[in-house]
Amino acid sequence: IILGADPSVEESVKWNAPSFHTREHFATFHLRYRSGVQVVLHLGAKPRPDAAARERVADPEGLLTWRGPDRATVTFANLADVE
């Protein structure tokens, strides 16, 4: 699904997990999450506390849990959640 979002998205391994990038990494799977699948959405590989992504990302369904100003997580318990 992530690779299909845009032709410029590529996949690699970063932090020992599948990670997705265009110019910078923006999404990484959290493989050790205890129940379901968790994806970390971030602005690059290094923390950017000045980025304030929360203000730029619409989340009308309330799916995101903000872990800092430059990163959030989204958790899917099952395939129905993904769909």
Backbone as CSV, one residue per row, in Angstrom:
resi,resn,N_x,N_y,N_z,CA_x,CA_y,CA_z,C_x,C_y,C_z
1,ILE,0.834,-1.193,0.000,0.000,0.000,0.000,0.872,1.248,0.000
2,ILE,1.920,1.253,0.821,2.797,2.426,0.897,3.542,2.613,-0.418
3,LEU,4.082,1.534,-0.976,4.794,1.643,-2.249,3.869,2.095,-3.373
4,GLY,2.620,1.726,-3.308,1.673,2.100,-4.341,1.122,3.503,-4.225
5,ALA,1.460,4.198,-3.154,0.925,5.544,-2.939,1.467,6.559,-3.943
6,ASP,2.699,6.354,-4.395,3.325,7.291,-5.318,4.487,6.571,-5.993
7,PRO,4.713,6.789,-7.289,5.806,6.097,-7.980,7.200,6.435,-7.442
8,SER,7.353,7.558,-6.757,8.673,7.938,-6.258,9.020,7.284,-4.922
9,VAL,8.079,6.556,-4.312,8.326,5.908,-3.026,9.159,4.647,-3.245
10,GLU,10.215,4.513,-2.462,11.069,3.330,-2.504,11.153,2.720,-1.115
11,GLU,11.486,1.428,-1.081,11.589,0.700,0.183,13.039,0.312,0.437
12,SER,13.447,0.376,1.695,14.762,-0.089,2.109,14.639,-0.597,3.539
13,VAL,15.752,-1.029,4.105,15.766,-1.459,5.498,16.531,-0.422,6.294
14,LYS,15.880,0.108,7.316,16.513,1.085,8.204,16.037,0.741,9.602
15,TRP,16.912,0.823,10.563,16.585,0.440,11.937,16.099,-1.010,11.991
16,ASN,16.663,-1.871,11.130,16.327,-3.295,11.056,14.855,-3.551,10.735
17,ALA,14.238,-2.679,9.973,12.824,-2.828,9.628,12.565,-2.217,8.248
18,PRO,11.496,-2.652,7.588,11.136,-2.018,6.314,10.872,-0.528,6.530
19,SER,11.468,0.278,5.677,11.329,1.721,5.782,11.110,2.273,4.378
20,PHE,10.381,3.365,4.283,9.992,3.911,2.992,10.492,5.344,2.867
21,HIS,10.906,5.694,1.646,11.495,7.021,1.445,11.263,7.517,0.033
22,THR,11.339,8.817,-0.109,11.478,9.479,-1.402,12.862,10.107,-1.327
23,ARG,12.952,11.378,-0.963,14.262,11.982,-0.695,14.752,11.640,0.707
24,GLU,13.825,11.540,1.648,14.128,11.171,3.034,13.161,10.077,3.471
25,HIS,13.535,9.342,4.501,12.641,8.325,5.047,11.448,9.011,5.710
26,PHE,10.269,8.402,5.525,9.062,8.995,6.106,8.183,7.986,6.835
27,ALA,8.410,6.692,6.639,7.588,5.679,7.309,8.434,4.442,7.568
28,THR,8.290,3.890,8.764,9.042,2.692,9.148,8.135,1.778,9.956
29,PHE,8.155,0.491,9.629,7.383,-0.474,10.406,8.032,-0.698,11.770
30,HIS,7.216,-0.793,12.802,7.674,-1.163,14.139,7.386,-2.649,14.285
31,LEU,8.374,-3.483,14.030,8.172,-4.923,13.955,7.989,-5.595,15.312
32,ARG,8.401,-4.946,16.370,8.281,-5.553,17.697,7.024,-5.107,18.439
33,TYR,6.119,-4.448,17.758,4.877,-4.022,18.398,4.098,-5.258,18.823
34,ARG,3.532,-5.234,20.010,2.963,-6.448,20.612,1.668,-6.948,19.990
35,SER,0.808,-6.067,19.527,-0.442,-6.552,18.928,-0.742,-5.754,17.667
36,GLY,-0.785,-6.435,16.560,-1.044,-5.770,15.304,0.222,-5.258,14.652
37,VAL,0.036,-4.305,13.773,1.140,-3.697,13.035,1.160,-2.217,13.345
38,GLN,2.333,-1.697,13.634,2.464,-0.270,13.886,3.430,0.323,12.871
39,VAL,3.056,1.475,12.333,3.905,2.199,11.400,4.248,3.537,12.034
40,VAL,5.543,3.849,12.035,6.017,5.135,12.535,6.133,6.065,11.336
41,LEU,5.442,7.181,11.390,5.494,8.201,10.341,6.376,9.324,10.850
42,HIS,7.394,9.677,10.090,8.365,10.650,10.585,8.891,11.525,9.463
43,LEU,9.528,12.598,9.841,10.115,13.530,8.871,11.617,13.314,8.821
44,GLY,12.056,12.309,8.086,13.470,12.029,7.949,13.986,11.063,8.994
45,ALA,15.273,10.748,8.892,15.899,9.754,9.763,16.322,10.323,11.110
46,LYS,16.474,11.621,11.196,16.916,12.251,12.443,15.785,13.087,13.029
47,PRO,15.708,13.154,14.367,14.661,13.979,14.992,14.736,15.426,14.518
48,ARG,13.560,15.995,14.281,13.471,17.398,13.857,12.421,18.085,14.713
49,PRO,12.779,18.453,15.928,11.789,19.030,16.838,11.184,20.337,16.348
50,ASP,11.827,21.002,15.403,11.295,22.258,14.879,10.320,22.045,13.728
51,ALA,10.078,20.801,13.332,9.296,20.517,12.136,7.800,20.775,12.312
52,ALA,7.253,20.547,13.482,5.831,20.778,13.775,4.909,20.133,12.740
53,ALA,5.156,18.851,12.424,4.343,18.136,11.439,2.896,18.033,11.881
54,ARG,2.662,17.980,13.172,1.303,17.816,13.685,0.376,18.886,13.128
55,GLU,0.880,20.064,12.951,0.063,21.163,12.451,-0.202,21.050,10.945
56,ARG,0.585,20.240,10.235,0.454,20.139,8.786,-0.249,18.876,8.316
57,VAL,-0.526,17.943,9.218,-1.106,16.666,8.822,-2.558,16.593,9.275
58,ALA,-3.446,16.466,8.306,-4.863,16.302,8.643,-5.090,14.874,9.128
59,ASP,-5.824,14.720,10.222,-6.112,13.402,10.785,-7.570,13.368,11.243
60,PRO,-8.522,13.508,10.301,-9.928,13.600,10.694,-10.454,12.346,11.401
61,GLU,-9.854,11.181,11.151,-10.298,9.937,11.790,-9.627,9.715,13.145
62,GLY,-8.642,10.541,13.489,-7.947,10.385,14.762,-7.109,9.124,14.841
63,LEU,-6.502,8.731,13.737,-5.700,7.512,13.693,-4.292,7.683,14.246
64,LEU,-3.786,8.900,14.241,-2.397,9.138,14.625,-2.237,9.356,16.122
65,THR,-1.161,8.778,16.651,-0.733,9.056,18.019,0.586,9.800,17.901
66,TRP,0.612,11.042,18.337,1.807,11.869,18.177,2.817,11.542,19.259
67,ARG,4.043,11.215,18.830,5.147,10.856,19.728,6.149,11.993,19.873
68,GLY,5.959,13.032,19.117,6.828,14.204,19.128,6.362,15.136,18.030
69,PRO,6.955,16.297,17.887,6.512,17.247,16.869,6.794,16.788,15.441
70,ASP,7.684,15.796,15.287,8.076,15.360,13.957,7.753,13.898,13.672
71,ARG,6.987,13.236,14.546,6.682,11.827,14.299,5.390,11.402,14.996
72,ALA,4.712,10.478,14.339,3.468,9.921,14.864,3.452,8.431,14.557
73,THR,2.593,7.703,15.244,2.408,6.293,14.940,0.955,6.050,14.566
74,VAL,0.762,5.017,13.760,-0.576,4.537,13.432,-0.537,3.032,13.637
75,THR,-1.558,2.497,14.284,-1.585,1.083,14.642,-2.779,0.407,13.995
76,PHE,-2.537,-0.759,13.432,-3.568,-1.556,12.798,-3.638,-2.905,13.507
77,ALA,-4.772,-3.230,14.086,-4.924,-4.495,14.815,-5.084,-5.665,13.853
78,ASN,-5.651,-5.397,12.669,-5.913,-6.474,11.713,-6.078,-5.878,10.320
79,LEU,-6.324,-6.735,9.337,-6.459,-6.275,7.965,-7.657,-5.339,7.782
80,ALA,-8.717,-5.576,8.527,-9.890,-4.694,8.443,-9.513,-3.252,8.823
81,ASP,-8.655,-3.082,9.813,-8.182,-1.747,10.179,-7.428,-1.094,9.039
82,VAL,-6.604,-1.871,8.353,-5.840,-1.341,7.230,-6.778,-0.889,6.123
83,GLU,-7.759,-1.723,5.826,-8.699,-1.380,4.761,-9.543,-0.189,5.142
